[in-house]
XYZ file of C-alpha atoms in Angstrom:
474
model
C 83.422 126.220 102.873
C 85.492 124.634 105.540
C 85.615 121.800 107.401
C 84.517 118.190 106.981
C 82.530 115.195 109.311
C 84.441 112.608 110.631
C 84.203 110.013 108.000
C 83.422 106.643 110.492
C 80.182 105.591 110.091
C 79.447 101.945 108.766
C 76.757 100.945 107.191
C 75.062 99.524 110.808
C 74.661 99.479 114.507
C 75.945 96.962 116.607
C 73.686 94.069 117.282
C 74.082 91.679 120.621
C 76.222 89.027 120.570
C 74.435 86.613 122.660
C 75.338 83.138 124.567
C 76.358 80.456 122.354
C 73.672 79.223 119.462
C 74.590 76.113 117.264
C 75.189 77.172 113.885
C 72.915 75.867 110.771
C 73.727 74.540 107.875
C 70.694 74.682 105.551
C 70.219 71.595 102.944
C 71.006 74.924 99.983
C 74.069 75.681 102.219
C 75.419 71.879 102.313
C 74.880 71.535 99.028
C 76.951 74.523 97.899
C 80.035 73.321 100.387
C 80.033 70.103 98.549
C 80.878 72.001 95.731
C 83.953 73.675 96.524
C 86.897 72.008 94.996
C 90.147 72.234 96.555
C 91.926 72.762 93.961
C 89.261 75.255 92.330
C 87.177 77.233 94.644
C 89.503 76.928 98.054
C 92.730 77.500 96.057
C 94.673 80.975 97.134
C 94.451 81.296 92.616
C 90.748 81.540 93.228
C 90.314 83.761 96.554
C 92.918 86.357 94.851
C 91.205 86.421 91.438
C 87.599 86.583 92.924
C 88.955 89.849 95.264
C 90.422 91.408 92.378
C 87.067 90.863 90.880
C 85.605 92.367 93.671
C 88.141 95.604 93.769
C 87.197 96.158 89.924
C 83.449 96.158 90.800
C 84.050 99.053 93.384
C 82.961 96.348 96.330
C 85.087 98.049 98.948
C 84.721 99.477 102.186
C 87.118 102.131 102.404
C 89.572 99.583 100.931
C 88.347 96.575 102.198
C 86.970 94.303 99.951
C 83.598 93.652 101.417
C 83.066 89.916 101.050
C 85.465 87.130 102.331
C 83.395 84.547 102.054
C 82.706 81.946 99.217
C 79.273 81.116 99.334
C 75.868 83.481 99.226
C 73.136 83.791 102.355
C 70.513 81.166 100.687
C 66.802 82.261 101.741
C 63.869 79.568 100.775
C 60.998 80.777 99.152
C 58.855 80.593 102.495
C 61.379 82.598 103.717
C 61.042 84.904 101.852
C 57.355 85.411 102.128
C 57.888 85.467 105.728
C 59.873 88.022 105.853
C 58.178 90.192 103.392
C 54.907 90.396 105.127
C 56.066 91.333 108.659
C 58.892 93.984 107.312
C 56.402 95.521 105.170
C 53.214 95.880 108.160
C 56.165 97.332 110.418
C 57.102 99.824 107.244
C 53.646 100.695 107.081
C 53.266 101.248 110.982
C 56.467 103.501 110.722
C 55.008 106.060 108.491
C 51.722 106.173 110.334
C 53.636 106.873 113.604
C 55.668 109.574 111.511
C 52.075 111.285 111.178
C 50.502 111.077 114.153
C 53.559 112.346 115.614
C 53.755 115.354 113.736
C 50.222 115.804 114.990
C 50.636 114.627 118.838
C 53.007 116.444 120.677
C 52.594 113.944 123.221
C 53.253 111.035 121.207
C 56.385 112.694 119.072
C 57.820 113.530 122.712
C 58.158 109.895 122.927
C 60.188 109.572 119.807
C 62.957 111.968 122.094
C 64.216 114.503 119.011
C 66.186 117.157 120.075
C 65.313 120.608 119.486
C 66.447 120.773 116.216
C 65.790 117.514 115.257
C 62.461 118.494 115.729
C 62.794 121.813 113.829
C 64.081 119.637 110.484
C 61.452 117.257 111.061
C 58.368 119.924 110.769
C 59.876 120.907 107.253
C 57.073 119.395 104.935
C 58.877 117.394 102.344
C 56.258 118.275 99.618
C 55.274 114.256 99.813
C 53.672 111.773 101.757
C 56.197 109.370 102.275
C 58.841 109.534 105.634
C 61.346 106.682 104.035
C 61.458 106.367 100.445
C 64.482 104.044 101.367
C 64.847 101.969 104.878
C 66.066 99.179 106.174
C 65.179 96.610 109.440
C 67.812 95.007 110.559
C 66.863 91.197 111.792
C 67.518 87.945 112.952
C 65.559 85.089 111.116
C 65.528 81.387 112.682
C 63.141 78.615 111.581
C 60.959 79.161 114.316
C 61.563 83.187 114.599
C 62.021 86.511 112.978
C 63.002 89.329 115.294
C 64.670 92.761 114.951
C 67.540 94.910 116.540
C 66.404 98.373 114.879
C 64.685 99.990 111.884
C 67.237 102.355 109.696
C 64.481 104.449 108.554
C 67.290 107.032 107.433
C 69.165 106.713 104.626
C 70.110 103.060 104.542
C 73.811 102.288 102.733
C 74.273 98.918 100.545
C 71.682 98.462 98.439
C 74.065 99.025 95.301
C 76.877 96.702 97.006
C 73.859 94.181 97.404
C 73.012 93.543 94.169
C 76.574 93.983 92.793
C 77.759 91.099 95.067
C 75.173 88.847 93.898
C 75.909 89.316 89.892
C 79.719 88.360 90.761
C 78.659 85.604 92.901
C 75.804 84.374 90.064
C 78.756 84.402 87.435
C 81.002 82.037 88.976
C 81.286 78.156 87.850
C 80.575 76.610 91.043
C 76.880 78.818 90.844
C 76.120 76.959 87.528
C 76.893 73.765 89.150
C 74.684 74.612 91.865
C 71.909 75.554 89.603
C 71.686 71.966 88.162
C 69.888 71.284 91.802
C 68.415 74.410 92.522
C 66.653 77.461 91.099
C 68.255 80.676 91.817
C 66.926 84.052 92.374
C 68.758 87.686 93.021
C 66.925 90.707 94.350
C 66.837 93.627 91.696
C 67.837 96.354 94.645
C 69.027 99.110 92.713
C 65.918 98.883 89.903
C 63.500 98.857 93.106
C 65.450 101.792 94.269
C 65.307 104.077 91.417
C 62.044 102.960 90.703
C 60.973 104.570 94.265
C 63.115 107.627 94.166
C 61.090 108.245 90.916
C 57.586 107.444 92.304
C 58.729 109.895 95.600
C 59.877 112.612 92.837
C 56.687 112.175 90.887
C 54.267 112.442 94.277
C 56.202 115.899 95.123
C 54.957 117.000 91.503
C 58.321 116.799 89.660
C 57.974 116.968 85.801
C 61.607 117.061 84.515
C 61.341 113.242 82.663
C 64.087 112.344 83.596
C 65.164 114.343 86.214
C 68.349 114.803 87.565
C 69.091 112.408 90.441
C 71.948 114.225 92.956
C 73.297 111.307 95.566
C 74.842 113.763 98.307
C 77.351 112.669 100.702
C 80.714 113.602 102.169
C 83.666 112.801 100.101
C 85.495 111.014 102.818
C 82.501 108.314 103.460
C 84.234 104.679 103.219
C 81.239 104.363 101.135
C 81.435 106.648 98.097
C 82.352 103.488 95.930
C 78.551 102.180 96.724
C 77.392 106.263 95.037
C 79.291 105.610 92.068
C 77.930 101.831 91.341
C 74.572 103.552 91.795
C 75.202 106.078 89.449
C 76.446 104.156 86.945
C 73.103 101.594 87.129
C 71.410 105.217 87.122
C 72.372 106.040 84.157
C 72.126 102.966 82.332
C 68.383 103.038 83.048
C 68.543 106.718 81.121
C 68.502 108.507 84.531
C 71.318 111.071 84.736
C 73.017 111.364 88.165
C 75.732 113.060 89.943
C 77.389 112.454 92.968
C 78.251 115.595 95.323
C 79.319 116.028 98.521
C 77.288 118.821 100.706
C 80.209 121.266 100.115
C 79.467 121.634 96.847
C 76.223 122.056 96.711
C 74.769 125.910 95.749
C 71.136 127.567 96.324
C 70.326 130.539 94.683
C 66.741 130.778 95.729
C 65.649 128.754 92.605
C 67.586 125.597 91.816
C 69.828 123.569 93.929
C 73.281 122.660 92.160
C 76.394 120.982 91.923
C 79.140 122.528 90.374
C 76.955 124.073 87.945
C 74.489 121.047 87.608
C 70.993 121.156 88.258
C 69.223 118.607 90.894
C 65.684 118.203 90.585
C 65.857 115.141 93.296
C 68.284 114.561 95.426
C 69.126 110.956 97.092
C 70.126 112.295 100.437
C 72.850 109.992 101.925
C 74.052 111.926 104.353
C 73.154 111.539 107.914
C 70.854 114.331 109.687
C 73.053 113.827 112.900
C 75.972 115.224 110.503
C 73.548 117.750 108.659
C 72.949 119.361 111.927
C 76.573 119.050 113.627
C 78.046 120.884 110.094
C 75.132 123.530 109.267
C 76.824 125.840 107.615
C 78.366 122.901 105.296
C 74.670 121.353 104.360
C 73.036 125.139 104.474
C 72.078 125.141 100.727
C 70.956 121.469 100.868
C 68.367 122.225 103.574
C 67.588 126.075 102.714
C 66.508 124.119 98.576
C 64.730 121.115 100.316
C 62.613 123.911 102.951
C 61.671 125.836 99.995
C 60.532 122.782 97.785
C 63.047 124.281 95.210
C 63.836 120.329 95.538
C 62.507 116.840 96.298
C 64.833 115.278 98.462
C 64.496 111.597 99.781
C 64.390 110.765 102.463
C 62.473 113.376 103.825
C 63.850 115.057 107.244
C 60.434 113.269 108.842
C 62.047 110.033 108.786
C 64.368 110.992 112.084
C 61.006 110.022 113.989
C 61.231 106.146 113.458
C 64.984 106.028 112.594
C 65.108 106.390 116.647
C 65.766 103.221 118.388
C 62.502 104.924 120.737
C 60.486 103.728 117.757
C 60.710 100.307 119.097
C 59.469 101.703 122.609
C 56.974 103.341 120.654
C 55.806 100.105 119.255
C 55.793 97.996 122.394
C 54.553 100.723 125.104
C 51.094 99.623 126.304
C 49.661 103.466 127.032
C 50.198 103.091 122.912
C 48.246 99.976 122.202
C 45.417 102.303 120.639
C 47.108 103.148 117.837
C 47.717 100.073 116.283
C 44.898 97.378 115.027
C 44.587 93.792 116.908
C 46.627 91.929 114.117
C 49.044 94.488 114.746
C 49.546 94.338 118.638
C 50.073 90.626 117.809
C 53.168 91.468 115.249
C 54.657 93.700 117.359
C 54.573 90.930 120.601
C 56.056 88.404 117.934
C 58.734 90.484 115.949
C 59.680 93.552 118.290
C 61.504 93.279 121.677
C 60.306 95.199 124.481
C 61.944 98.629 124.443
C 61.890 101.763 126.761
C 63.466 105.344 126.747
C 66.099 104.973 130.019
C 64.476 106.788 133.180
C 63.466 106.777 136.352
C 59.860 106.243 136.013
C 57.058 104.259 136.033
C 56.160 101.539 132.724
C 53.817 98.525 132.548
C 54.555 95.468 130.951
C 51.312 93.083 130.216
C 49.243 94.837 132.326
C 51.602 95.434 135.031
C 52.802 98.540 136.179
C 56.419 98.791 137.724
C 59.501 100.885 138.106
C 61.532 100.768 134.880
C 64.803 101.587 136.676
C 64.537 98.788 139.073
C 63.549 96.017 136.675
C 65.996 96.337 134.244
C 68.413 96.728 137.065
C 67.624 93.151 138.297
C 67.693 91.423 134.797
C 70.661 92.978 133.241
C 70.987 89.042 131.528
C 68.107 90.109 129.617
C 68.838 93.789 128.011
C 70.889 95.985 125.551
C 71.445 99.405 126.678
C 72.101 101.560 123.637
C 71.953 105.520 122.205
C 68.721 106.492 121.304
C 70.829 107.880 117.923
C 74.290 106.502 117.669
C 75.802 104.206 114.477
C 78.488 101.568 114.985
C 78.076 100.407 118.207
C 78.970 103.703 119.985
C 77.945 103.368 123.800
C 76.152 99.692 123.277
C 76.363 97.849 126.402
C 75.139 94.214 127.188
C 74.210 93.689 130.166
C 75.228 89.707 130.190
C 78.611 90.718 129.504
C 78.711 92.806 132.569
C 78.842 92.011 136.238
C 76.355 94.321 138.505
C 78.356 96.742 139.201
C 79.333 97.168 135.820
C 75.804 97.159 134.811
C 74.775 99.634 137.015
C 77.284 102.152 136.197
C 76.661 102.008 132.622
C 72.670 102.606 133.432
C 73.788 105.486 136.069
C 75.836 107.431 133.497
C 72.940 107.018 130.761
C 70.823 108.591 133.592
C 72.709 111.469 133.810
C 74.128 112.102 130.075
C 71.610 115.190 129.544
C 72.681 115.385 125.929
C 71.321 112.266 124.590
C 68.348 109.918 125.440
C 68.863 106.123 125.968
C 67.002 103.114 125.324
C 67.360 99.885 127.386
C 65.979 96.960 124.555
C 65.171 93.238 125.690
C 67.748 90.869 123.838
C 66.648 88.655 120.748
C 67.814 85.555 119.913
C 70.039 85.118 116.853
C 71.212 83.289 113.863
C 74.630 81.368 113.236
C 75.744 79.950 110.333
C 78.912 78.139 108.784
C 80.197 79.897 106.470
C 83.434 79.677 104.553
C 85.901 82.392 104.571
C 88.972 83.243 103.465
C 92.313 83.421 105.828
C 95.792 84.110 106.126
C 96.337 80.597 106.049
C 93.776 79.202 103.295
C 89.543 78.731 103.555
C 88.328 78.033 106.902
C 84.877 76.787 107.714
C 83.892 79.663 110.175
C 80.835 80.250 112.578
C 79.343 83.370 111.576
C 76.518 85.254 113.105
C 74.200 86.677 110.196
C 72.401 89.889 110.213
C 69.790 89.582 107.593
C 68.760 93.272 107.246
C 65.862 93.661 104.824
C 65.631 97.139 102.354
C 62.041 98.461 102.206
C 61.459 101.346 99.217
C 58.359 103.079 99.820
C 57.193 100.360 101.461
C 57.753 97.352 99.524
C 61.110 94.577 100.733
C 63.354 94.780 97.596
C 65.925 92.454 99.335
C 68.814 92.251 101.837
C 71.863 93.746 103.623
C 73.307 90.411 104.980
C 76.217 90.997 107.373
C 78.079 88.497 109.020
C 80.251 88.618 112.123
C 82.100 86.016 114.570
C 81.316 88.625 116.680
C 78.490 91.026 117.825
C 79.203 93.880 115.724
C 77.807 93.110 112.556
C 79.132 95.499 109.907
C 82.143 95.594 107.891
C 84.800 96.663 110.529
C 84.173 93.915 112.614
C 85.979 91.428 110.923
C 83.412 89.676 109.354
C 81.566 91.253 105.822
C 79.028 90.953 103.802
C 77.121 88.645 101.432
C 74.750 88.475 98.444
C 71.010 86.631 99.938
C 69.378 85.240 97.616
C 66.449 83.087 97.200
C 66.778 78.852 96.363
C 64.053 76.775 95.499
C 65.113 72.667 95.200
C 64.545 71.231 91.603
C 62.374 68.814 90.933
């Protein structure tokens, strides 16, 4: 086979940037910055030894090393809890909506697949589950949690998660820290395989163990993340190959890899590049529509990876679907979100053109791609005059290839950080994009991005950092 996907994508959208917020400094936070020595921690001896550290432990984007920062994302253990409970009720509402989509035409239209999105999506996965791996990506302040999206797909970074936090846990200054504090990682990649398992097991897989297959292209930034996995994998007695779709064979019967069986295959590439190379991922979906294989995620979970999901969640004419507690999570944790049209919605009982009102508070919304990674086509309607603003609504209007979303802004988080420069350690504002992993259902712990801008992935200058939960001593 020919041909190969443009190899872009980062591991997450493009949230906001909004007017200025004062960063925090947590008491964990100030406590850690008090104990970084010059002559230790801030010295160039350090930054270059931790990096090459970093480079051995495959924590690269492309070849970036992912974190340059010197201190973790410290959650409390109320934090924690806090974050758990909502992240897991909206997990829960996701795969309900999956279903009652599949069985509403009326309700899935909302959702805006195309065509053949649509066609992949009606291909029973031989399971229950939509997401045996997501990911929400949010904004948590002490008197707030919000969120930008849900990644319902096929979520990247849980290996480089948990990897980042076992080089940060090994370094002196940690077991100075921990004479104040008690420190706790998140066990990502265990909770991971432990739910690829339990998703293999519901689609009545026997091998024990079977053969895990993590499928991507070659030229992903992130194949570095596939072969950390593996290796954790296979220390837990799980064997596991890494493949790109081009290599991947059906012969009616088994699904391989240059001559490998897969009995389950951790599908990370994108369904947006499944369907724009068909004839490169034919075997992959020919072996997952036969049930020759148990694939996760399942092609179902395109329904609440939309950013419509959102408008899903928040559209009144919807309001029966969900239980009272529910309606009362959504208003506190979702932002108000609508497919782009001309057309009547209602907002607390009041019914109004949609066109017109976000037209007269562009301050107050995100236009964005109803499917698009990276920031592709986000625009912010504070950071545009009127003009401007209505432009970028007009040609949304009339692009008749893909739906658009218009998405009431959230407020974020800021937090000093310190990060290494061309000319030493700097103290740095950061904005921090604490994006929680759910597998099947249950928060296993944290993509945490920061940015000094509004793009927060790793090609915006900024990177990534272990969270990890602190509880004072004594």
């Amino acid at each position: 086979m020919t041909g190969s996907p443009q190899a872009s994508r980062s591991s997450s959208d493009e949230q906001p940037p909004q007017p200025a917020v004062t960063p925090q400094e947590p008491p964990a936070a100030k406590a850690w910055h008090g104990l970084l020595r010059p002559d230790v921690e801030l010295s160039p001896e350090f930054c270059a030894e931790l990096n090459a550290r970093m480079r051995a432990e495959k924590l690269k984007f492309g070849d970036r090393v992912h974190c340059p920062f010197l201190r973790p994302f410290f959650l409390t253990v109320e934090d924690d809890r806090r974050v758990r409970a909502v992240t897991e009720a909206i997990a829960a509402i996701g795969e309900r909506v999956v279903k009652q989509s599949l069985a509403d035409p009326a309700l899935l239209a909302q959702a805006a697949l195309t065509p053949d999105e649509e066609r992949l999506a009606r291909i029973s996965p031989g399971y229950g589950r939509s997401s045996t791996a997501s990911r929400l990506d949010a904004f948590l302040l002490p008197n707030s949690l919000q969120f930008a999206e849900y990644n319902a797909e096929s979520p990247a970074g849980p290996g480089y998660a948990e990897t980042l936090a076992e080089v940060f846990l090994s370094l002196p200054v940690m077991t100075r820290f921990k004479e104040s504090y008690r420190v706790q990682k998140y066990e990502t990649m265990k909770m991971l395989l432990e739910a690829l398992l339990a998703s293999y097991r519901e689609w009545g897989g026997k091998a024990s163990p079977p053969v895990i297959g993590i499928v991507d292209w070659r030229e992903v930034p992130t194949w570095s993340e596939f072969e950390i996995l593996q290796a954790r994998f296979e220390r837990e007695g799980v064997p596991t190959i890494i493949s790109d779709p081009r290599d991947l064979e059906f012969n009616g019967k088994n699904l391989t890899a240059k001559g490998r069986r897969i009995d389950l295959l951790y599908r990370r590439v994108l369904i947006n590049d499944i369907l724009a190379h068909q004839q490169e991922c034919d075997a992959l979906v020919q072996a997952y529509a036969s049930g020759a294989v148990c694939m996760a995620n399942a092609l179902t979970c395109k329904i609440p990876h939309k950013k419509a999901f959102f408008a899903v969640l928040t559209d009144e004419r919807n309001s029966a679907l969900f239980s009272d507690s529910e309606r009362e999570l959504i208003r506190s944790h979702i932002p108000w979100t609508r497919l782009l049209a001309d057309t009547k919605t209602t907002r607390d009982g009041e019914s109004f053109g949609l066109l017109e009102y976000v037209r007269r508070r562009r301050d107050d919304f995100v236009l964005k791609p109803n499917d698009k990674y990276g920031g592709t086509g986000v625009t912010l309607g504070w950071e545009n005059n009127e003009s401007e603003w209505d432009a970028a609504l007009d040609r949304a209007l009339t692009d008749h290839e893909h739906a658009w979303v218009v998405q009431e802004k959230i407020a974020i988080r800021r937090e000093v950080f310190p990060m290494q420069t061309a000319n030493g350690v700097d103290m740095r504002d950061m904005l921090v994009d604490l994006a929680p992993y759910l597998f099947r259902g249950q928060m296993a712990g944290f993509l945490t991005r920061l940015s000094s801008t509004g793009l927060a992935n790793v090609t915006s200058g900024g990177g990534q950092v272990p969270a990890m939960v602190v509880e004072p001593l004594g």
